PDB file of C-alpha atoms and ligand atoms in Angstrom:
ATOM      1  CA  MET A 145      -9.217 -26.819   5.258  1.00 81.00           C
ATOM      2  CA  THR A 146      -7.706 -23.528   4.136  1.00 93.00           C
ATOM      3  CA  LYS A 147      -5.415 -21.872   6.673  1.00 97.00           C
ATOM      4  CA  VAL A 148      -5.291 -18.076   6.651  1.00 98.00           C
ATOM      5  CA  VAL A 149      -2.848 -15.642   8.252  1.00 98.00           C
ATOM      6  CA  LEU A 150      -3.854 -11.977   8.320  1.00 98.00           C
ATOM      7  CA  GLY A 151      -0.823  -9.786   8.900  1.00 98.00           C
ATOM      8  CA  PHE A 152      -1.233  -6.093   9.699  1.00 98.00           C
ATOM      9  CA  ASP A 153       1.977  -4.157   9.128  1.00 98.00           C
ATOM     10  CA  CYS A 154       2.224  -1.351  11.682  1.00 98.00           C
ATOM     11  CA  GLU A 155       4.217   1.576  10.325  1.00 98.00           C
ATOM     12  CA  THR A 156       3.855   5.256   9.422  1.00 97.00           C
ATOM     13  CA  ASP A 157       1.050   6.504   7.166  1.00 97.00           C
ATOM     14  CA  VAL A 158       1.371   5.423   3.542  1.00 95.00           C
ATOM     15  CA  GLY A 159       4.158   2.964   4.303  1.00 88.00           C
ATOM     16  CA  SER A 160       7.385   4.826   4.805  1.00 83.00           C
ATOM     17  CA  TRP A 161       6.322   7.791   2.675  1.00 91.00           C
ATOM     18  CA  THR A 162       5.432   9.914   5.707  1.00 94.00           C
ATOM     19  CA  PRO A 163       6.543  10.169   9.362  1.00 95.00           C
ATOM     20  CA  PHE A 164       2.942  10.251  10.726  1.00 97.00           C
ATOM     21  CA  TYR A 165       1.036   7.669  12.782  1.00 98.00           C
ATOM     22  CA  GLU A 166      -2.552   8.873  12.237  1.00 98.00           C
ATOM     23  CA  GLY A 167      -3.447   5.656  10.415  1.00 98.00           C
ATOM     24  CA  LEU A 168      -1.860   3.435  13.055  1.00 98.00           C
ATOM     25  CA  THR A 169      -3.646   5.118  15.966  1.00 98.00           C
ATOM     26  CA  HIS A 170      -7.075   5.344  14.273  1.00 98.00           C
ATOM     27  CA  GLY A 171      -6.925   2.303  12.000  1.00 98.00           C
ATOM     28  CA  THR A 172      -5.703  -0.298  14.512  1.00 98.00           C
ATOM     29  CA  PRO A 173      -8.846  -0.081  16.710  1.00 98.00           C
ATOM     30  CA  ARG A 174     -10.943  -0.618  13.553  1.00 98.00           C
ATOM     31  CA  SER A 175      -8.975  -3.723  12.619  1.00 98.00           C
ATOM     32  CA  LEU A 176      -9.271  -5.070  16.187  1.00 98.00           C
ATOM     33  CA  ASP A 177     -13.005  -4.456  16.173  1.00 98.00           C
ATOM     34  CA  LEU A 178     -13.341  -6.299  12.875  1.00 98.00           C
ATOM     35  CA  LEU A 179     -11.289  -9.288  14.072  1.00 98.00           C
ATOM     36  CA  GLN A 180     -13.292  -9.483  17.278  1.00 98.00           C
ATOM     37  CA  ARG A 181     -16.640  -9.404  15.474  1.00 98.00           C
ATOM     38  CA  HIS A 182     -15.534 -12.334  13.324  1.00 98.00           C
ATOM     39  CA  GLY A 183     -13.915 -14.139  16.268  1.00 98.00           C
ATOM     40  CA  ILE A 184     -10.537 -14.504  14.545  1.00 98.00           C
ATOM     41  CA  THR A 185      -6.912 -13.833  15.411  1.00 98.00           C
ATOM     42  CA  ALA A 186      -4.076 -12.092  13.495  1.00 98.00           C
ATOM     43  CA  THR A 187      -0.463 -10.934  13.685  1.00 98.00           C
ATOM     44  CA  PHE A 188       0.502  -7.245  13.910  1.00 98.00           C
ATOM     45  CA  PHE A 189       4.043  -6.589  12.699  1.00 98.00           C
ATOM     46  CA  PHE A 190       5.357  -3.374  14.336  1.00 98.00           C
ATOM     47  CA  THR A 191       8.391  -1.427  13.256  1.00 98.00           C
ATOM     48  CA  GLY A 192      10.515  -0.663  16.332  1.00 98.00           C
ATOM     49  CA  ASP A 193       9.743   3.021  15.810  1.00 98.00           C
ATOM     50  CA  ALA A 194       5.968   2.434  15.592  1.00 98.00           C
ATOM     51  CA  ALA A 195       6.048   0.375  18.812  1.00 98.00           C
ATOM     52  CA  ARG A 196       8.176   2.900  20.707  1.00 98.00           C
ATOM     53  CA  LYS A 197       6.042   5.896  19.701  1.00 98.00           C
ATOM     54  CA  ASN A 198       2.685   4.132  20.109  1.00 98.00           C
ATOM     55  CA  PRO A 199       2.938   1.850  23.157  1.00 98.00           C
ATOM     56  CA  GLU A 200      -0.814   2.125  23.787  1.00 98.00           C
ATOM     57  CA  VAL A 201      -1.475   0.628  20.332  1.00 98.00           C
ATOM     58  CA  VAL A 202       0.855  -2.305  21.070  1.00 98.00           C
ATOM     59  CA  ARG A 203      -0.968  -2.893  24.385  1.00 98.00           C
ATOM     60  CA  MET A 204      -4.356  -2.715  22.645  1.00 98.00           C
ATOM     61  CA  VAL A 205      -3.269  -5.431  20.192  1.00 98.00           C
ATOM     62  CA  LEU A 206      -1.945  -7.693  22.953  1.00 98.00           C
ATOM     63  CA  GLU A 207      -4.995  -7.182  25.169  1.00 98.00           C
ATOM     64  CA  SER A 208      -7.175  -8.244  22.228  1.00 98.00           C
ATOM     65  CA  GLY A 209      -5.269 -11.542  22.130  1.00 98.00           C
ATOM     66  CA  HIS A 210      -3.306 -11.040  18.903  1.00 98.00           C
ATOM     67  CA  GLU A 211       0.351 -11.580  18.132  1.00 98.00           C
ATOM     68  CA  VAL A 212       2.875  -8.720  18.041  1.00 98.00           C
ATOM     69  CA  GLY A 213       5.665  -9.305  15.518  1.00 98.00           C
ATOM     70  CA  CYS A 214       8.517  -7.174  14.189  1.00 98.00           C
ATOM     71  CA  HIS A 215       8.741  -5.191  10.910  1.00 98.00           C
ATOM     72  CA  SER A 216      12.311  -3.672  11.041  1.00 98.00           C
ATOM     73  CA  ILE A 217      13.172  -0.395  12.823  1.00 98.00           C
ATOM     74  CA  PHE A 218      12.062   2.344  10.410  1.00 97.00           C
ATOM     75  CA  HIS A 219      10.650   0.365   7.469  1.00 96.00           C
ATOM     76  CA  GLU A 220      14.084   0.264   5.912  1.00 96.00           C
ATOM     77  CA  THR A 221      14.982  -2.172   3.119  1.00 97.00           C
ATOM     78  CA  VAL A 222      16.512  -5.054   5.087  1.00 98.00           C
ATOM     79  CA  GLY A 223      16.710  -7.571   2.219  1.00 97.00           C
ATOM     80  CA  ASP A 224      16.823  -7.739  -1.562  1.00 96.00           C
ATOM     81  CA  ALA A 225      14.928  -4.811  -3.139  1.00 95.00           C
ATOM     82  CA  LEU A 226      12.527  -6.096  -5.813  1.00 93.00           C
ATOM     83  CA  PHE A 227      11.972  -2.636  -7.259  1.00 90.00           C
ATOM     84  CA  GLU A 228      13.643   0.732  -6.796  1.00 88.00           C
ATOM     85  CA  ILE A 229      12.451   3.331  -4.303  1.00 87.00           C
ATOM     86  CA  PRO A 230      13.642   6.941  -4.525  1.00 84.00           C
ATOM     87  CA  GLY A 231      16.240   7.690  -1.872  1.00 83.00           C
ATOM     88  CA  VAL A 232      16.019   4.275  -0.216  1.00 87.00           C
ATOM     89  CA  TYR A 233      19.006   1.940  -0.294  1.00 91.00           C
ATOM     90  CA  PRO A 234      19.165  -1.613   1.069  1.00 94.00           C
ATOM     91  CA  LEU A 235      21.172  -2.414   4.194  1.00 96.00           C
ATOM     92  CA  LEU A 236      24.507  -4.026   3.516  1.00 94.00           C
ATOM     93  CA  PRO A 237      24.389  -7.765   4.312  1.00 90.00           C
ATOM     94  CA  GLU A 238      26.833  -7.262   7.213  1.00 93.00           C
ATOM     95  CA  GLU A 239      24.459  -4.713   8.797  1.00 97.00           C
ATOM     96  CA  VAL A 240      21.397  -6.943   8.739  1.00 98.00           C
ATOM     97  CA  GLU A 241      21.734  -8.952  11.952  1.00 98.00           C
ATOM     98  CA  ASN A 242      22.614  -5.970  14.153  1.00 98.00           C
ATOM     99  CA  ARG A 243      19.772  -3.980  12.671  1.00 98.00           C
ATOM    100  CA  LEU A 244      17.269  -6.757  13.306  1.00 98.00           C
ATOM    101  CA  ARG A 245      18.641  -7.273  16.825  1.00 98.00           C
ATOM    102  CA  VAL A 246      17.928  -3.613  17.636  1.00 98.00           C
ATOM    103  CA  ALA A 247      14.486  -3.760  15.982  1.00 98.00           C
ATOM    104  CA  THR A 248      13.655  -6.869  18.030  1.00 98.00           C
ATOM    105  CA  ALA A 249      14.776  -5.221  21.270  1.00 98.00           C
ATOM    106  CA  MET A 250      12.676  -2.132  20.518  1.00 98.00           C
ATOM    107  CA  VAL A 251       9.508  -4.172  19.990  1.00 98.00           C
ATOM    108  CA  GLU A 252      10.336  -6.386  22.993  1.00 98.00           C
ATOM    109  CA  SER A 253      10.779  -3.405  25.324  1.00 98.00           C
ATOM    110  CA  VAL A 254       7.255  -2.202  24.546  1.00 98.00           C
ATOM    111  CA  ALA A 255       5.466  -5.552  24.179  1.00 98.00           C
ATOM    112  CA  GLY A 256       7.084  -7.049  27.289  1.00 98.00           C
ATOM    113  CA  HIS A 257       8.139 -10.208  25.459  1.00 98.00           C
ATOM    114  CA  ARG A 258      10.372 -11.033  22.522  1.00 98.00           C
ATOM    115  CA  PRO A 259       8.666 -11.086  19.119  1.00 98.00           C
ATOM    116  CA  VAL A 260       9.058 -14.420  17.264  1.00 98.00           C
ATOM    117  CA  SER A 261       7.429 -13.497  13.941  1.00 98.00           C
ATOM    118  CA  PHE A 262       8.880 -11.094  11.409  1.00 99.00           C
ATOM    119  CA  ARG A 263       7.892  -9.517   8.121  1.00 98.00           C
ATOM    120  CA  ALA A 264      10.330  -7.546   5.970  1.00 98.00           C
ATOM    121  CA  PRO A 265       9.090  -4.143   4.747  1.00 98.00           C
ATOM    122  CA  ARG A 266       7.669  -4.415   1.192  1.00 97.00           C
ATOM    123  CA  LEU A 267       8.322  -8.179   1.339  1.00 97.00           C
ATOM    124  CA  PHE A 268      11.971  -7.431   0.520  1.00 97.00           C
ATOM    125  CA  GLY A 269      13.450 -10.489   2.257  1.00 98.00           C
ATOM    126  CA  SER A 270      16.794 -12.153   1.723  1.00 98.00           C
ATOM    127  CA  THR A 271      19.032 -15.049   2.676  1.00 98.00           C
ATOM    128  CA  ALA A 272      20.893 -12.752   5.095  1.00 97.00           C
ATOM    129  CA  VAL A 273      17.567 -11.821   6.716  1.00 98.00           C
ATOM    130  CA  VAL A 274      16.379 -15.402   7.372  1.00 98.00           C
ATOM    131  CA  ASN A 275      19.807 -16.367   8.757  1.00 98.00           C
ATOM    132  CA  ALA A 276      19.758 -13.344  11.073  1.00 98.00           C
ATOM    133  CA  LEU A 277      16.190 -14.137  12.186  1.00 98.00           C
ATOM    134  CA  GLU A 278      17.205 -17.742  12.904  1.00 98.00           C
ATOM    135  CA  ASN A 279      20.098 -16.503  15.072  1.00 98.00           C
ATOM    136  CA  LEU A 280      17.761 -14.117  16.896  1.00 98.00           C
ATOM    137  CA  GLY A 281      15.311 -16.902  17.802  1.00 98.00           C
ATOM    138  CA  TYR A 282      12.464 -16.098  15.417  1.00 98.00           C
ATOM    139  CA  VAL A 283      10.119 -18.951  14.492  1.00 98.00           C
ATOM    140  CA  ALA A 284       8.243 -17.363  11.548  1.00 98.00           C
ATOM    141  CA  ASP A 285       9.109 -15.048   8.667  1.00 98.00           C
ATOM    142  CA  ALA A 286       5.960 -13.934   6.796  1.00 98.00           C
ATOM    143  CA  THR A 287       7.896 -12.313   3.952  1.00 98.00           C
ATOM    144  CA  TYR A 288       8.179 -14.568   0.843  1.00 98.00           C
ATOM    145  CA  PRO A 289       6.505 -12.642  -2.005  1.00 97.00           C
ATOM    146  CA  MET A 290       4.789 -15.290  -4.105  1.00 97.00           C
ATOM    147  CA  TYR A 291       4.083 -12.782  -6.883  1.00 96.00           C
ATOM    148  CA  PHE A 292       7.811 -12.461  -7.535  1.00 96.00           C
ATOM    149  CA  TYR A 293       9.345 -15.897  -6.908  1.00 96.00           C
ATOM    150  CA  ARG A 294       6.214 -17.955  -7.790  1.00 95.00           C
ATOM    151  CA  GLU A 295       7.540 -21.279  -6.503  1.00 96.00           C
ATOM    152  CA  ARG A 296       6.695 -21.951  -2.858  1.00 96.00           C
ATOM    153  CA  LEU A 297       2.965 -22.361  -2.173  1.00 96.00           C
ATOM    154  CA  SER A 298       3.081 -23.611   1.414  1.00 96.00           C
ATOM    155  CA  PRO A 299       5.044 -22.741   4.570  1.00 98.00           C
ATOM    156  CA  TYR A 300       8.569 -24.193   4.453  1.00 98.00           C
ATOM    157  CA  HIS A 301      11.928 -24.283   6.196  1.00 98.00           C
ATOM    158  CA  PRO A 302      14.246 -22.117   4.081  1.00 98.00           C
ATOM    159  CA  SER A 303      17.778 -23.023   3.049  1.00 98.00           C
ATOM    160  CA  ARG A 304      20.573 -21.105   4.775  1.00 97.00           C
ATOM    161  CA  ASP A 305      22.134 -20.580   1.311  1.00 98.00           C
ATOM    162  CA  ASN A 306      18.984 -19.464  -0.531  1.00 98.00           C
ATOM    163  CA  TRP A 307      15.931 -18.336   1.404  1.00 98.00           C
ATOM    164  CA  THR A 308      13.535 -19.007  -1.476  1.00 98.00           C
ATOM    165  CA  GLN A 309      14.423 -22.717  -1.505  1.00 98.00           C
ATOM    166  CA  GLU A 310      13.646 -25.419   1.042  1.00 98.00           C
ATOM    167  CA  GLY A 311      16.409 -26.273   3.474  1.00 98.00           C
ATOM    168  CA  THR A 312      17.347 -26.922   7.055  1.00 98.00           C
ATOM    169  CA  LEU A 313      16.780 -23.651   8.934  1.00 98.00           C
ATOM    170  CA  LYS A 314      14.379 -24.056  11.881  1.00 98.00           C
ATOM    171  CA  ILE A 315      12.492 -20.851  11.094  1.00 98.00           C
ATOM    172  CA  VAL A 316       9.355 -21.302   8.960  1.00 98.00           C
ATOM    173  CA  GLU A 317       8.870 -19.077   5.918  1.00 98.00           C
ATOM    174  CA  LEU A 318       5.246 -18.128   5.172  1.00 98.00           C
ATOM    175  CA  PRO A 319       4.550 -17.269   1.509  1.00 98.00           C
ATOM    176  CA  ASN A 320       2.344 -14.219   0.943  1.00 98.00           C
ATOM    177  CA  PHE A 321      -0.346 -15.374  -1.445  1.00 95.00           C
ATOM    178  CA  ALA A 322      -0.561 -14.116  -5.047  1.00 97.00           C
ATOM    179  CA  ASP A 323      -2.955 -15.289  -7.760  1.00 96.00           C
ATOM    180  CA  LEU A 324      -0.694 -17.655  -9.699  1.00 96.00           C
ATOM    181  CA  SER A 325      -3.655 -18.908 -11.737  1.00 95.00           C
ATOM    182  CA  MET A 326      -3.601 -15.707 -13.812  1.00 93.00           C
ATOM    183  CA  GLU A 327      -1.225 -14.468 -16.498  1.00 92.00           C
ATOM    184  CA  SER A 328       1.030 -11.580 -15.425  1.00 93.00           C
ATOM    185  CA  LYS A 329       1.468  -8.493 -17.610  1.00 93.00           C
ATOM    186  CA  ASP A 330       3.950  -6.834 -15.247  1.00 90.00           C
ATOM    187  CA  PRO A 331       7.716  -7.463 -15.454  1.00 86.00           C
ATOM    188  CA  TYR A 332       7.828  -8.021 -11.681  1.00 86.00           C
ATOM    189  CA  GLY A 333       4.504  -9.867 -11.469  1.00 90.00           C
ATOM    190  CA  ARG A 334       3.058  -7.306  -9.084  1.00 89.00           C
ATOM    191  CA  ASP A 335      -0.312  -7.614 -10.811  1.00 92.00           C
ATOM    192  CA  LEU A 336      -0.519 -11.151  -9.358  1.00 95.00           C
ATOM    193  CA  ASP A 337      -0.199  -9.835  -5.814  1.00 94.00           C
ATOM    194  CA  GLN A 338      -3.258  -9.676  -3.545  1.00 93.00           C
ATOM    195  CA  TRP A 339      -2.393  -6.184  -2.280  1.00 94.00           C
ATOM    196  CA  PRO A 340      -4.152  -3.767  -2.436  1.00 95.00           C
ATOM    197  CA  LEU A 341      -6.999  -5.408  -4.379  1.00 95.00           C
ATOM    198  CA  PHE A 342      -9.459  -5.247  -1.476  1.00 96.00           C
ATOM    199  CA  ARG A 343      -9.241  -1.440  -1.574  1.00 97.00           C
ATOM    200  CA  LEU A 344      -8.952  -0.845  -5.308  1.00 96.00           C
ATOM    201  CA  GLU A 345     -11.322  -3.492  -6.681  1.00 96.00           C
ATOM    202  CA  GLY A 346     -13.238  -4.656  -3.621  1.00 97.00           C
ATOM    203  CA  ALA A 347     -13.879  -7.802  -1.601  1.00 98.00           C
ATOM    204  CA  GLU A 348     -15.576  -9.786  -4.413  1.00 98.00           C
ATOM    205  CA  ALA A 349     -12.666  -9.206  -6.805  1.00 97.00           C
ATOM    206  CA  LEU A 350     -10.142 -10.309  -4.173  1.00 97.00           C
ATOM    207  CA  MET A 351     -12.291 -13.372  -3.460  1.00 97.00           C
ATOM    208  CA  ARG A 352     -12.297 -14.307  -7.169  1.00 97.00           C
ATOM    209  CA  HIS A 353      -8.484 -14.224  -7.159  1.00 96.00           C
ATOM    210  CA  THR A 354      -8.399 -16.177  -3.889  1.00 97.00           C
ATOM    211  CA  ASP A 355     -10.701 -18.860  -5.341  1.00 96.00           C
ATOM    212  CA  GLY A 356      -8.620 -18.969  -8.545  1.00 96.00           C
ATOM    213  CA  TYR A 357      -5.466 -19.487  -6.521  1.00 96.00           C
ATOM    214  CA  ALA A 358      -7.108 -22.131  -4.290  1.00 95.00           C
ATOM    215  CA  ASN A 359      -8.008 -24.135  -7.428  1.00 96.00           C
ATOM    216  CA  TYR A 360      -4.430 -23.707  -8.688  1.00 96.00           C
ATOM    217  CA  CYS A 361      -3.171 -25.202  -5.391  1.00 95.00           C
ATOM    218  CA  ARG A 362      -5.615 -28.106  -5.430  1.00 94.00           C
ATOM    219  CA  GLN A 363      -4.587 -29.011  -8.981  1.00 95.00           C
ATOM    220  CA  ARG A 364      -1.061 -29.296  -7.569  1.00 94.00           C
ATOM    221  CA  LYS A 365      -2.250 -31.328  -4.572  1.00 94.00           C
ATOM    222  CA  ALA A 366      -1.318 -28.485  -2.203  1.00 92.00           C
ATOM    223  CA  GLU A 367      -3.685 -27.362   0.545  1.00 92.00           C
ATOM    224  CA  PRO A 368      -4.283 -23.644  -0.082  1.00 95.00           C
ATOM    225  CA  PHE A 369      -2.407 -21.498   2.441  1.00 97.00           C
ATOM    226  CA  LEU A 370      -3.312 -17.808   2.389  1.00 98.00           C
ATOM    227  CA  CYS A 371      -1.078 -15.218   4.023  1.00 98.00           C
ATOM    228  CA  PHE A 372      -2.150 -11.588   3.555  1.00 98.00           C
ATOM    229  CA  TYR A 373      -0.605  -8.228   4.312  1.00 97.00           C
ATOM    230  CA  PHE A 374      -2.753  -5.255   5.218  1.00 98.00           C
ATOM    231  CA  HIS A 375      -2.000  -2.028   7.118  1.00 98.00           C
ATOM    232  CA  PRO A 376      -3.861  -0.125   9.834  1.00 98.00           C
ATOM    233  CA  TRP A 377      -3.230   3.089   7.843  1.00 98.00           C
ATOM    234  CA  GLU A 378      -5.364   1.700   5.015  1.00 98.00           C
ATOM    235  CA  LEU A 379      -8.340   1.667   7.389  1.00 98.00           C
ATOM    236  CA  HIS A 380      -8.129   5.443   7.988  1.00 98.00           C
ATOM    237  CA  PRO A 381      -8.540   8.124   5.286  1.00 97.00           C
ATOM    238  CA  MET A 382      -5.126   8.994   3.803  1.00 97.00           C
ATOM    239  CA  PRO A 383      -4.370  12.295   2.032  1.00 94.00           C
ATOM    240  CA  GLU A 384      -4.370  12.051  -1.758  1.00 92.00           C
ATOM    241  CA  GLY A 385      -1.786  14.005  -3.731  1.00 93.00           C
ATOM    242  CA  GLU A 386       1.194  15.817  -2.312  1.00 95.00           C
ATOM    243  CA  ILE A 387       2.188  15.423   1.357  1.00 95.00           C
ATOM    244  CA  HIS A 388       4.602  18.037   2.725  1.00 95.00           C
ATOM    245  CA  PHE A 389       6.937  17.603   5.691  1.00 93.00           C
ATOM    246  CA  GLY A 390      10.552  18.326   6.544  1.00 92.00           C
ATOM    247  CA  GLU A 391      12.186  20.062   3.595  1.00 92.00           C
ATOM    248  CA  GLY A 392       9.985  18.800   0.791  1.00 92.00           C
ATOM    249  CA  SER A 393       6.993  16.842  -0.404  1.00 94.00           C
ATOM    250  CA  VAL A 394       6.135  13.362  -1.567  1.00 92.00           C
ATOM    251  CA  ARG A 395       3.337  12.420  -3.953  1.00 94.00           C
ATOM    252  CA  PRO A 396       2.596   8.710  -3.574  1.00 92.00           C
ATOM    253  CA  ASP A 397       1.192   6.945  -6.639  1.00 92.00           C
ATOM    254  CA  PRO A 398      -2.627   7.197  -6.490  1.00 94.00           C
ATOM    255  CA  PHE A 399      -3.194   3.433  -5.971  1.00 94.00           C
ATOM    256  CA  ILE A 400      -1.174   3.570  -2.751  1.00 94.00           C
ATOM    257  CA  VAL A 401      -3.777   5.730  -0.974  1.00 96.00           C
ATOM    258  CA  LYS A 402      -6.997   5.226  -2.989  1.00 97.00           C
ATOM    259  CA  ASN A 403     -10.097   4.226  -0.958  1.00 98.00           C
ATOM    260  CA  CYS A 404      -8.296   4.201   2.399  1.00 98.00           C
ATOM    261  CA  GLY A 405     -10.772   4.650   5.282  1.00 98.00           C
ATOM    262  CA  PRO A 406     -14.383   3.448   5.671  1.00 98.00           C
ATOM    263  CA  HIS A 407     -14.494   1.863   2.196  1.00 98.00           C
ATOM    264  CA  ALA A 408     -11.437  -0.268   2.964  1.00 98.00           C
ATOM    265  CA  VAL A 409     -12.862  -1.270   6.377  1.00 98.00           C
ATOM    266  CA  GLU A 410     -16.103  -2.394   4.722  1.00 98.00           C
ATOM    267  CA  GLN A 411     -14.316  -4.391   2.016  1.00 98.00           C
ATOM    268  CA  LEU A 412     -12.015  -6.108   4.507  1.00 98.00           C
ATOM    269  CA  ASP A 413     -15.027  -6.968   6.650  1.00 98.00           C
ATOM    270  CA  ARG A 414     -16.828  -8.538   3.660  1.00 98.00           C
ATOM    271  CA  PHE A 415     -13.721 -10.374   2.541  1.00 98.00           C
ATOM    272  CA  ILE A 416     -13.225 -11.992   5.963  1.00 98.00           C
ATOM    273  CA  ALA A 417     -16.917 -12.973   6.000  1.00 98.00           C
ATOM    274  CA  MET A 418     -16.492 -14.683   2.597  1.00 98.00           C
ATOM    275  CA  LEU A 419     -13.384 -16.566   3.760  1.00 98.00           C
ATOM    276  CA  LEU A 420     -15.296 -17.773   6.831  1.00 98.00           C
ATOM    277  CA  GLN A 421     -18.217 -18.904   4.633  1.00 97.00           C
ATOM    278  CA  ARG A 422     -15.732 -21.068   2.732  1.00 96.00           C
ATOM    279  CA  GLY A 423     -14.606 -22.676   5.977  1.00 96.00           C
ATOM    280  CA  ALA A 424     -11.229 -20.938   6.262  1.00 97.00           C
ATOM    281  CA  GLN A 425      -9.471 -21.016   9.647  1.00 98.00           C
ATOM    282  CA  PHE A 426      -7.397 -18.093  10.893  1.00 98.00           C
ATOM    283  CA  PHE A 427      -4.037 -18.330  12.635  1.00 98.00           C
ATOM    284  CA  GLN A 428      -1.238 -16.099  13.911  1.00 98.00           C
ATOM    285  CA  ALA A 429       2.072 -16.427  12.058  1.00 98.00           C
ATOM    286  CA  ARG A 430       3.716 -18.048  15.110  1.00 98.00           C
ATOM    287  CA  GLN A 431       0.915 -20.630  15.365  1.00 98.00           C
ATOM    288  CA  ILE A 432       1.543 -21.737  11.771  1.00 98.00           C
ATOM    289  CA  ALA A 433       5.265 -22.091  12.511  1.00 98.00           C
ATOM    290  CA  GLU A 434       4.723 -23.938  15.786  1.00 97.00           C
ATOM    291  CA  ALA A 435       2.271 -26.407  14.164  1.00 96.00           C
ATOM    292  CA  HIS A 436       4.434 -26.878  11.071  1.00 96.00           C
ATOM    293  CA  ASP A 437       6.417 -29.905  12.262  1.00 89.00           C
ATOM    294  CA  ALA A 438       3.848 -31.194  14.745  1.00 83.00           C
TER     295      ALA A 438
HETATM  296 ZN1   ZN B 521       5.362  -2.362   5.770  1.00 61.99          ZN
END
């Protein structure tokens, strides 16, 4: 039986490229509607800022029976950057735990309970991050980018000395699925990643990669585990081209915003239907962690 975790990362429009929450406020109800129609559950990872400025969205998610997790304060780079981002520098390791403590408190104050699942922005995790999460009482970290490290296929307890290796921490690391059955042509392996295939190439293309990866797992006697990251802002039309605010403009790469809105909603809907046809079962990140040693 294939276990699936759908994670929706709740942040400003176009990741951290804008300060706006149009996508969060309009896209979250669409994702909740979709999950309800299919009778499945998911985890919504809120930045502290997104939770604080959109408490009604946090309540909507909780009232629909889903998990609220944490996604840093402002979508900052909390761990090891896997590629460079203009003007964005990683936290220093000694800043990490305090930063995550504040992020956790911000989400907790809105949600009414402490989040126990985390995802690092852009999947930029680190050893310092998992140690900090362990100290803060988290049970799940849905960060491991399989496209980059390409080793761990299934949820695991990370090592306190190297988060990408198995060890003795109590927290459970959930690998974000990438199609390891294909050959990568990218130096970072980003072309193996599942995101944002559903938007760019559609549900069938993502399903082909998912099936290819499931076969890859079975050949290695591993039960396929599929953790995904999506964003409410992808389910609402995003501006293409230059976006002006503050004292300048940003122009996100076209693939970042292409097909956001109704097309993305339709493709996600079809993709979930195909997973269900294959007998997949859907879990929240915390449920995977809590069942891990049971
Ligand atoms: Zn994010």
